[in-house]
Coordinates of C-alpha atoms and ligand atoms in Angstrom, one line a residue:
X4 CA 11.1 -13.6 -24.8
X5 CA 11.5 -17.4 -24.5
X6 CA 8.7 -18.3 -26.8
X7 CA 8.2 -17.6 -30.5
X8 CA 4.7 -16.4 -29.6
X9 CA 5.1 -12.8 -29.0
X10 CA 2.2 -12.8 -26.5
X11 CA 3.9 -15.2 -24.0
X12 CA 5.6 -13.6 -21.0
X13 CA 8.0 -15.1 -18.4
X14 CA 7.0 -12.7 -15.7
X15 CA 3.5 -11.4 -14.9
X16 CA 2.3 -9.0 -12.3
X17 CA -1.4 -8.9 -11.6
X18 CA -3.0 -6.1 -9.6
X19 CA -6.5 -4.7 -9.5
X20 CA -5.3 -1.3 -10.6
X21 CA -2.9 -0.9 -13.5
X22 CA 0.3 1.2 -12.9
X23 CA -1.0 3.6 -15.6
X24 CA -3.9 6.1 -15.4
X25 CA -6.0 7.1 -18.4
X26 CA -6.1 10.9 -18.7
X27 CA -8.6 12.6 -21.0
X28 CA -7.4 16.0 -22.3
X29 CA -9.7 19.0 -22.9
X30 CA -10.0 18.1 -26.6
X31 CA -11.3 14.7 -25.7
X32 CA -8.1 12.8 -26.6
X33 CA -7.1 10.1 -24.2
X34 CA -3.6 9.1 -23.2
X35 CA -1.9 7.0 -20.5
X36 CA 0.1 8.4 -17.7
X37 CA 2.5 6.3 -15.8
X38 CA 1.6 6.4 -12.1
X39 CA 4.7 6.9 -10.0
X40 CA 3.9 4.4 -7.3
X41 CA 6.6 2.5 -5.4
X42 CA 5.4 -0.9 -6.8
X43 CA 5.9 0.2 -10.4
X44 CA 9.4 1.6 -9.6
X45 CA 10.3 -1.6 -7.9
X46 CA 9.1 -3.9 -10.6
X47 CA 10.2 -1.9 -13.7
X48 CA 13.7 -3.3 -13.8
X49 CA 12.3 -6.9 -13.3
X50 CA 9.7 -6.3 -16.0
X51 CA 12.3 -5.0 -18.5
X52 CA 14.8 -7.7 -17.6
X53 CA 12.4 -10.6 -17.5
X54 CA 10.1 -9.8 -20.4
X55 CA 7.2 -9.0 -18.2
X56 CA 3.7 -7.8 -18.5
X57 CA 1.3 -6.1 -16.0
X58 CA -2.3 -7.3 -16.0
X59 CA -4.9 -5.0 -14.3
X60 CA -8.0 -2.8 -14.5
X61 CA -7.6 0.7 -16.0
X62 CA -9.9 2.2 -13.4
X63 CA -13.0 3.0 -15.4
X64 CA -16.1 0.9 -16.1
X65 CA -16.6 -0.7 -19.5
X66 CA -13.3 0.4 -20.9
X67 CA -12.1 -2.2 -23.4
X68 CA -8.5 -1.6 -24.4
X69 CA -6.0 -3.7 -26.3
X70 CA -2.7 -4.5 -24.7
X71 CA -0.2 -1.7 -25.2
X72 CA 3.3 -0.7 -24.1
X73 CA 3.8 2.2 -21.7
X74 CA 7.4 3.3 -20.8
X75 CA 8.8 -0.1 -21.6
X76 CA 6.2 -2.0 -19.7
X77 CA 3.7 -4.2 -21.5
X78 CA 0.2 -3.4 -20.2
X79 CA -2.6 -5.9 -20.4
X80 CA -6.0 -4.3 -19.4
X81 CA -8.8 -6.4 -17.9
X82 CA -12.2 -4.8 -18.5
X83 CA -14.8 -4.5 -15.7
X84 CA -18.5 -3.6 -16.4
X85 CA -20.3 -1.0 -14.3
X86 CA -22.0 -3.8 -12.4
X87 CA -18.6 -5.4 -11.6
X88 CA -17.2 -2.1 -10.4
X89 CA -20.1 -1.8 -8.0
X90 CA -20.1 -5.4 -6.8
X91 CA -16.5 -6.7 -7.1
X92 CA -14.6 -3.4 -6.5
X93 CA -16.7 -1.1 -4.4
X94 CA -18.7 -3.9 -2.9
X95 CA -16.8 -7.1 -1.9
X96 CA -13.2 -5.6 -2.1
X97 CA -13.8 -2.3 -0.4
X98 CA -17.0 -2.7 1.7
X99 CA -16.5 -6.3 2.8
X100 CA -12.7 -7.2 2.7
X101 CA -11.3 -3.7 3.4
X102 CA -13.2 -3.1 6.7
X103 CA -12.9 -6.8 7.8
X104 CA -9.1 -6.8 7.3
X105 CA -8.7 -3.5 9.1
X106 CA -10.1 -4.7 12.4
X107 CA -13.7 -3.9 11.5
X108 CA -13.2 -0.1 12.1
X109 CA -16.2 0.2 9.9
X110 CA -18.8 -2.6 9.8
X111 CA -18.2 -4.9 6.8
X112 CA -21.3 -5.7 4.6
X113 CA -21.8 -9.3 3.5
X114 CA -23.7 -9.7 0.3
X115 CA -23.9 -12.9 -1.8
X116 CA -24.0 -11.1 -5.2
X117 CA -20.8 -9.1 -4.3
X118 CA -19.1 -12.4 -3.6
X119 CA -20.3 -13.9 -6.9
X120 CA -19.0 -10.9 -8.8
X121 CA -15.7 -11.2 -6.9
X122 CA -15.3 -14.9 -8.0
X123 CA -16.2 -14.0 -11.5
X124 CA -13.7 -11.1 -11.8
X125 CA -10.9 -13.1 -10.1
X126 CA -11.5 -15.8 -12.8
X127 CA -11.2 -13.2 -15.5
X128 CA -7.8 -12.0 -14.1
X129 CA -6.7 -15.6 -13.8
X130 CA -7.8 -16.4 -17.4
X131 CA -6.1 -13.3 -18.7
X132 CA -2.8 -14.4 -17.1
X133 CA -3.1 -18.0 -18.2
X134 CA -3.6 -16.9 -21.8
X135 CA -0.3 -14.9 -21.9
X136 CA 2.0 -16.8 -19.5
X137 CA 4.9 -18.6 -21.1
X138 CA 5.6 -22.2 -19.9
X139 CA 7.1 -22.0 -16.4
X140 CA 6.5 -18.3 -16.0
X141 CA 6.5 -16.4 -12.7
X142 CA 3.1 -14.8 -11.8
X143 CA 3.0 -12.4 -8.9
X144 CA -0.5 -11.6 -7.7
X145 CA -1.0 -8.4 -5.7
X146 CA -3.4 -7.7 -2.9
X147 CA -6.8 -8.5 -1.3
X148 CA -8.8 -7.8 -4.5
X149 CA -7.3 -11.0 -6.1
X150 CA -7.1 -13.6 -3.4
X151 CA -8.8 -16.4 -5.4
X152 CA -6.4 -16.0 -8.3
X153 CA -3.5 -18.0 -7.1
X154 CA -5.5 -21.2 -6.8
X155 CA -7.3 -20.6 -10.1
X156 CA -3.9 -20.2 -11.8
X157 CA -2.5 -23.4 -10.2
X158 CA -5.5 -25.4 -11.3
X159 CA -5.2 -24.2 -14.9
X160 CA -1.4 -24.1 -15.1
X161 CA 0.6 -26.3 -12.7
X162 CA 3.8 -25.2 -14.5
X163 CA 3.6 -21.7 -13.2
X164 CA 5.4 -20.3 -10.1
X165 CA 3.0 -18.2 -8.2
X166 CA 3.5 -15.5 -5.7
X167 CA 0.9 -13.6 -3.7
X168 CA 1.5 -10.5 -1.7
X169 CA -1.1 -9.0 0.7
X170 CA -0.6 -5.2 0.9
X171 CA -3.0 -4.7 3.8
X172 CA -3.2 -6.4 7.2
X173 CA -4.4 -9.9 7.6
X174 CA -6.9 -10.0 10.6
X175 CA -6.9 -12.2 13.6
X176 CA -9.0 -15.3 13.3
X177 CA -11.8 -14.0 15.6
X178 CA -12.4 -11.3 13.0
X179 CA -11.6 -13.2 9.8
X180 CA -14.0 -15.9 10.8
X181 CA -17.0 -13.6 10.3
X182 CA -16.5 -13.9 6.6
X183 CA -19.0 -16.3 5.1
X184 CA -16.6 -17.3 2.4
X185 CA -13.6 -17.6 4.7
X186 CA -12.6 -21.1 3.5
X187 CA -12.7 -20.3 -0.2
X188 CA -10.5 -17.3 0.4
X189 CA -7.9 -19.2 2.3
X190 CA -7.9 -22.0 -0.2
X191 CA -7.6 -19.4 -3.0
X192 CA -4.5 -17.8 -1.5
X193 CA -2.9 -21.1 -0.7
X194 CA -2.6 -21.7 -4.5
X195 CA 0.5 -19.7 -4.3
X196 CA 4.1 -21.0 -3.7
X197 CA 5.0 -17.9 -1.6
X198 CA 2.6 -15.8 0.3
X199 CA 3.9 -12.4 1.5
X200 CA 2.6 -10.2 4.3
X201 CA 3.6 -6.8 5.7
X202 CA 4.1 -7.8 9.3
X203 CA 5.0 -11.0 11.2
X204 CA 1.7 -10.8 12.9
X205 CA -0.2 -10.9 9.6
X206 CA 1.6 -14.1 8.5
X207 CA 0.8 -15.6 11.9
X208 CA -2.9 -14.7 11.6
X209 CA -3.0 -16.3 8.2
X210 CA -1.3 -19.5 9.4
X211 CA -3.7 -19.7 12.3
X212 CA -6.7 -19.3 10.0
X213 CA -5.3 -22.1 7.8
X214 CA -5.0 -24.4 10.9
X215 CA -8.5 -23.6 12.2
X216 CA -10.3 -23.8 8.9
X217 CA -8.5 -26.5 7.1
X218 CA -6.5 -28.3 9.7
X219 CA -3.2 -28.2 7.7
X220 CA 0.0 -28.6 9.4
X221 CA 2.0 -25.3 9.7
X222 CA 5.6 -25.2 10.7
X223 CA 6.5 -21.5 10.7
X224 CA 7.2 -20.1 8.0
X225 CA 5.8 -23.1 6.1
X226 CA 2.4 -24.5 5.5
X227 CA 2.0 -28.1 4.3
X228 CA -0.7 -28.0 1.6
X229 CA -2.2 -31.3 0.4
X230 CA -2.9 -31.9 -3.3
X231 CA -6.5 -31.1 -2.8
X232 CA -5.8 -27.4 -3.1
X233 CA -5.3 -27.0 -6.9
X234 CA -2.3 -29.3 -7.1
X235 CA -1.2 -32.7 -8.5
X236 CA 0.9 -33.2 -5.4
X237 CA 1.3 -31.9 -1.9
X238 CA 3.3 -28.7 -1.6
X239 CA 5.1 -26.7 1.0
X240 CA 4.1 -23.1 0.9
X241 CA 6.1 -20.2 2.4
X242 CA 4.0 -17.7 4.3
X243 CA 6.0 -14.9 5.8
X244 CA 6.5 -11.2 6.2
X245 CA 8.2 -9.1 3.5
X246 CA 7.7 -5.5 4.6
X247 CA 7.2 -3.3 1.5
X248 CA 9.0 0.0 1.1
X249 CA 9.6 3.0 -1.2
X250 CA 12.2 4.0 -3.8
X251 CA 14.0 6.0 -1.0
X252 CA 16.7 7.4 -3.3
X253 CA 14.4 9.0 -5.7
X254 CA 12.6 10.8 -2.8
X255 CA 15.8 12.1 -1.5
X256 CA 16.9 13.1 -5.0
X257 CA 13.8 15.2 -5.3
X258 CA 14.2 16.7 -1.9
X259 CA 17.7 17.9 -2.9
X260 CA 16.4 19.7 -6.0
X261 CA 16.6 23.5 -5.6
X262 CA 13.2 24.0 -7.1
X263 CA 11.5 21.6 -4.6
X264 CA 13.3 23.3 -1.8
X265 CA 12.2 26.7 -3.0
X266 CA 8.6 25.4 -3.1
X267 CA 8.9 24.2 0.5
X268 CA 9.9 27.6 1.5
X269 CA 7.0 29.2 -0.4
X270 CA 4.6 26.8 1.3
X271 CA 5.9 27.9 4.7
X272 CA 5.6 31.6 3.8
X273 CA 2.1 31.0 2.4
X274 CA 1.1 29.7 5.9
X275 CA 2.4 32.8 7.6
X276 CA 5.7 31.3 8.6
X277 CA 4.5 29.6 11.7
X278 CA 7.2 28.1 14.1
X279 CA 5.9 24.7 13.5
X280 CA 4.2 23.1 10.5
X281 CA 2.6 19.7 11.2
X282 CA 1.5 17.5 8.3
X283 CA -0.9 14.7 7.6
X284 CA -1.1 13.0 4.2
X285 CA -3.5 10.2 3.7
X286 CA -6.1 8.7 1.4
X287 CA -9.4 9.9 2.8
X288 CA -10.0 6.6 4.5
X289 CA -11.5 5.7 7.9
X290 CA -8.5 3.5 8.7
X291 CA -6.2 6.5 8.7
X292 CA -7.4 8.0 12.0
X293 CA -7.7 11.5 10.6
X294 CA -10.5 12.3 13.0
X295 CA -8.4 11.2 16.0
X296 CA -5.6 13.5 14.8
X297 CA -8.0 16.5 14.4
X298 CA -9.4 15.9 17.8
X299 CA -6.0 15.9 19.5
X300 CA -5.0 19.1 17.6
X301 CA -8.3 20.9 18.4
X302 CA -8.0 20.1 22.1
X303 CA -4.4 21.3 22.3
X304 CA -5.6 24.6 20.9
X305 CA -8.7 24.7 23.2
X306 CA -6.4 24.0 26.2
X307 CA -4.0 26.7 25.2
X308 CA -1.1 24.2 25.1
X309 CA -0.4 25.4 21.6
X310 CA -1.2 28.7 19.8
X311 CA -2.7 29.0 16.2
X312 CA 0.0 31.6 15.4
X313 CA 2.7 29.1 16.3
X314 CA 1.4 25.8 15.0
X315 CA -0.3 25.0 11.7
X316 CA -1.7 21.7 10.6
X317 CA -1.6 20.9 6.9
X318 CA -3.9 17.9 6.0
X319 CA -3.8 16.5 2.5
X320 CA -6.8 14.1 2.1
X321 CA -6.6 12.2 -1.2
X322 CA -10.1 11.5 -2.6
X323 CA -10.7 7.8 -2.5
X324 CA -13.5 5.3 -3.2
X325 CA -16.0 8.1 -3.3
X326 CA -19.1 6.0 -4.2
X327 CA -18.8 3.8 -1.1
X328 CA -21.1 5.0 1.7
X329 CA -18.6 4.8 4.6
X330 CA -16.2 7.1 2.6
X331 CA -18.9 9.7 1.9
X332 CA -19.8 9.7 5.5
X333 CA -16.2 10.0 6.6
X334 CA -15.6 13.0 4.3
X335 CA -18.7 14.8 5.8
X336 CA -17.3 14.2 9.3
X337 CA -13.8 15.3 8.6
X338 CA -14.8 18.4 6.8
X339 CA -17.3 19.4 9.5
X340 CA -14.5 19.0 12.1
X341 CA -12.0 21.0 10.0
X342 CA -14.6 23.7 9.6
X343 CA -15.3 23.8 13.3
X344 CA -11.7 24.0 14.3
X345 CA -10.9 26.7 11.8
X346 CA -14.0 28.6 12.8
X347 CA -13.0 28.5 16.4
X348 CA -9.3 29.2 16.2
X349 CA -8.2 30.7 12.8
X350 CA -7.3 34.4 12.8
X351 CA -7.3 36.7 9.8
X352 CA -3.6 35.9 9.3
X353 CA -3.3 32.3 10.5
X354 CA -5.4 29.2 9.6
X355 CA -5.5 26.4 12.1
X356 CA -5.9 23.6 9.5
X357 CA -5.0 24.0 5.9
X358 CA -7.2 21.2 4.4
X359 CA -6.8 19.9 0.8
X360 CA -9.1 17.3 -0.7
X361 CA -6.7 16.6 -3.6
X362 CA -4.0 14.3 -4.8
X363 CA -0.7 16.1 -5.6
X364 CA 2.2 15.3 -7.9
X365 CA 5.2 13.8 -6.2
X366 CA 7.3 17.1 -6.4
X367 CA 4.6 18.9 -4.4
X368 CA 4.4 16.1 -1.9
X369 CA 8.1 16.2 -1.3
X370 CA 8.0 20.0 -0.9
X371 CA 5.3 19.5 1.7
X372 CA 7.4 16.9 3.5
X373 CA 10.3 19.3 3.5
X374 CA 8.2 22.1 4.9
X375 CA 6.8 19.9 7.7
X376 CA 8.6 20.0 11.1
X377 CA 6.3 17.2 12.4
X378 CA 4.7 14.5 10.4
X379 CA 1.5 12.9 11.9
X380 CA 0.6 9.3 11.0
X381 CA -2.2 8.3 13.2
X382 CA -3.7 5.3 11.4
X383 CA -6.0 3.0 13.4
X384 CA -4.8 0.1 11.3
X385 CA -2.5 0.2 8.2
X386 CA -0.7 -2.6 6.4
X387 CA 2.5 -0.6 6.1
X388 CA 2.0 3.2 5.6
X389 CA 4.4 4.4 3.0
X390 CA 3.9 8.1 3.9
X391 CA 5.9 7.6 7.0
X392 CA 8.8 6.2 5.0
X393 CA 8.5 8.9 2.4
X394 CA 8.7 11.6 5.0
X395 CA 11.9 10.0 6.5
X396 CA 13.5 9.6 3.0
X397 CA 13.1 13.3 2.2
X398 CA 14.6 14.6 5.4
X399 CA 18.2 14.6 4.3
X400 CA 19.3 17.2 6.8
X401 CA 18.1 14.7 9.5
X402 CA 15.7 17.3 11.1
X403 CA 11.9 16.6 11.6
X404 CA 9.9 14.4 13.9
X405 CA 7.7 11.5 12.9
X406 CA 4.7 10.7 15.2
X407 CA 3.7 7.2 14.2
X408 CA 0.8 5.0 15.1
X409 CA 1.8 1.5 16.5
X410 CA -1.0 0.1 14.4
X411 CA 1.0 0.6 11.2
X412 CA 3.4 -1.9 9.7
X413 CA 5.9 0.9 9.4
X414 CA 6.2 1.1 13.2
X415 CA 7.8 -2.3 13.3
X416 CA 10.7 -0.8 11.5
X417 CA 10.7 2.9 12.5
X418 CA 11.2 2.4 16.1
X419 CA 12.8 5.8 16.7
X420 CA 9.6 7.6 15.8
X421 CA 7.3 8.9 18.6
X422 CA 5.1 5.8 18.6
X423 CA 1.5 6.5 19.7
X424 CA -1.8 4.7 20.2
X425 CA -4.2 7.0 18.3
X426 CA -7.1 5.9 20.5
X427 CA -5.4 7.4 23.5
X428 CA -6.1 11.1 22.7
X429 CA -4.2 12.3 25.9
X430 CA -1.1 10.2 24.8
X431 CA -1.4 11.6 21.3
X432 CA -1.6 15.2 22.5
X433 CA 1.5 14.7 24.7
X434 CA 3.4 13.2 21.8
X435 CA 2.4 16.1 19.6
X436 CA 3.7 18.6 22.2
X437 CA 6.8 16.6 22.6
X438 CA 7.4 16.6 18.9
X439 CA 6.9 20.4 18.7
X440 CA 9.4 20.9 21.5
X441 CA 12.0 18.3 20.5
X442 CA 15.6 19.6 20.6
X443 CA 17.4 19.5 17.3
X444 CA 20.0 17.0 18.6
X445 CA 17.3 14.5 19.5
X446 CA 15.5 15.0 16.1
X447 CA 18.9 14.2 14.5
X448 CA 19.6 11.1 16.4
X449 CA 16.1 9.6 15.8
X450 CA 15.9 10.7 12.1
X451 CA 19.4 9.4 11.3
X452 CA 18.5 5.9 12.6
X453 CA 15.2 5.8 10.8
X454 CA 16.8 7.0 7.5
X455 CA 19.3 4.2 7.7
X456 CA 16.5 1.7 7.9
X457 CA 14.5 3.3 5.0
X458 CA 17.5 3.4 2.7
X459 CA 18.7 -0.2 3.4
X460 CA 15.2 -1.7 3.2
X461 CA 14.0 0.0 0.1
X462 CA 11.4 -1.2 -2.4
X463 CA 14.1 -2.8 -4.6
X464 CA 15.3 -4.9 -1.6
X465 CA 11.6 -5.9 -1.0
X466 CA 11.0 -7.1 -4.5
X467 CA 14.3 -8.8 -4.7
X468 CA 13.7 -10.6 -1.4
X469 CA 10.2 -11.7 -2.5
X470 CA 11.3 -12.9 -5.9
X471 CA 14.3 -14.7 -4.5
X472 CA 12.0 -16.6 -2.1
X473 CA 9.7 -17.3 -5.0
X474 CA 12.6 -18.5 -7.2
X475 CA 13.9 -20.8 -4.5
X476 CA 10.4 -22.2 -3.8
X477 CA 10.3 -24.3 -6.9
X478 CA 12.7 -25.8 -9.3
X479 CA 12.6 -23.6 -12.2
X480 CA 13.7 -24.2 -15.8
X481 CA 17.5 -23.5 -16.0
X482 CA 17.3 -20.4 -18.2
X483 CA 14.7 -18.8 -15.9
X484 CA 16.6 -19.6 -12.8
X485 CA 19.7 -17.7 -14.0
X486 CA 18.2 -15.1 -16.1
X487 CA 15.7 -12.4 -15.1
X488 CA 16.4 -12.1 -11.4
X489 CA 20.1 -12.3 -12.0
X490 CA 19.8 -9.3 -14.2
X491 CA 17.7 -7.6 -11.6
X492 CA 20.4 -8.0 -9.1
X493 CA 22.9 -6.5 -11.4
X494 CA 20.6 -3.6 -12.2
X495 CA 20.0 -2.9 -8.5
X496 CA 23.7 -3.2 -7.8
X497 CA 24.4 -0.6 -10.5
X498 CA 21.8 1.8 -9.2
X499 CA 23.3 1.5 -5.7
X500 CA 26.9 2.3 -6.8
X501 CA 27.8 5.8 -5.8
Ligands
G6P15 C1 -4.4 0.4 -0.8 C2 -4.5 -1.0 -1.4 C3 -4.2 -1.0 -2.9 C4 -5.1 0.1 -3.6 C5 -4.9 1.4 -2.9 C6 -5.7 2.5 -3.5 O1 -3.1 0.8 -0.7 O2 -3.6 -1.9 -0.7 O3 -4.5 -2.2 -3.4 O4 -4.8 0.1 -5.0 O5 -5.2 1.3 -1.6 O6 -7.1 2.2 -3.5 P1 -7.9 2.0 -4.8 O7 -9.2 1.3 -4.3 O8 -8.1 3.4 -5.3 O9 -7.2 1.2 -5.8

């Protein structure tokens, strides 16, 4: 703590969703559960070392909660009314920006009242941060729900160092330009000192939008931003790719636990010990290409290229954004298709598709990854896709085949996967058959190379790279320049030591 005011923090993370979930027990008592996401794991050491706080929404409407501590992290909740959940979160974030940024796979809706709510809620997040940020603090804003926050912060507090990371794709200008508020969004993001994207192409799309809409000079990876955008002086903003990752070691550790391996065995037996188990794990979202995957699998069964006794598909579909129309419709479509395929092909002893509309704890997910001979990631567009990396991290015996859509950020790194275009159903079917038949030596060669990548570029590396870029983007007060990130490096180094 650098200030005598106990509510001043040197490092703030802002994200729409907090890294904790509120769980209500049968007796009505509420508690907070740490959600085990990669972002939390990556930022925990920084949070502890740098006296940090996490600002975000607790996931329920009209929940007013005072700041509290959870597992050593200071949590600062931002409340949203039921109207704001509908307009800012379900509306503008998930029915305007989400489909627009994912190649308009579903048609985005444009509503002025949603936009107004988005501005209002972004302002609330910015104000919450301004109120608790120490002089010269680092503020790291996460994702598309909060794109206006960087500029709002800069206008209120030029002393802050501001980072922004976009976890989802940034679309080509021809698509982005549909957005009625495209200029405000770009100007909002440009309030940051460092803007991070998943892929090189996302950063290029953003820079192009800046040139087209604002005419600023861009010299890759920099954008020259005049003082008109929330500043007292012109600035040079860094906009580049920082591909996010997972805490690879903790996935492998879980995979090596005897109880998890026993569970994987149990899963295989429960499915009737088929020769091949294929697995899909996704939020139930139209960007994930679940329908394309089911179509390919159904056709392979119809054509007799695979037999239901030999190959089972396990599909985990995490419930998501269930009040948004496009998601309700998708669920109906997927469940109809699953029912049809099972009705046509399942026997008394073998299911074709074992379908689960649930989220599972990490242990169970790792057991599923271990049980799966083939992992199917067929997203039509995906910022990164961490499931692909999780599968690779758990396969410590170097077996297993990853079928991976080229429209995911992960495919830039996991080049030894079987890369597919999910729109090309014949190509997808061929890749699935190739994966099922792949000799063990080839699996090993591919998996070994992908595992190297996932273990070197883990989520600690990601946060360290981003924060280092952020630190060098501005001249920081001496004690900040040395302290928190230096400690983080030390922590990471210690974790890495065998
Ligand atoms: C994506 C987004 C995140 C979001 C998550 C879950 O990964 O990039 O910002 O939190 O989906 O979606 P939800 O709407 O439930 O927060």
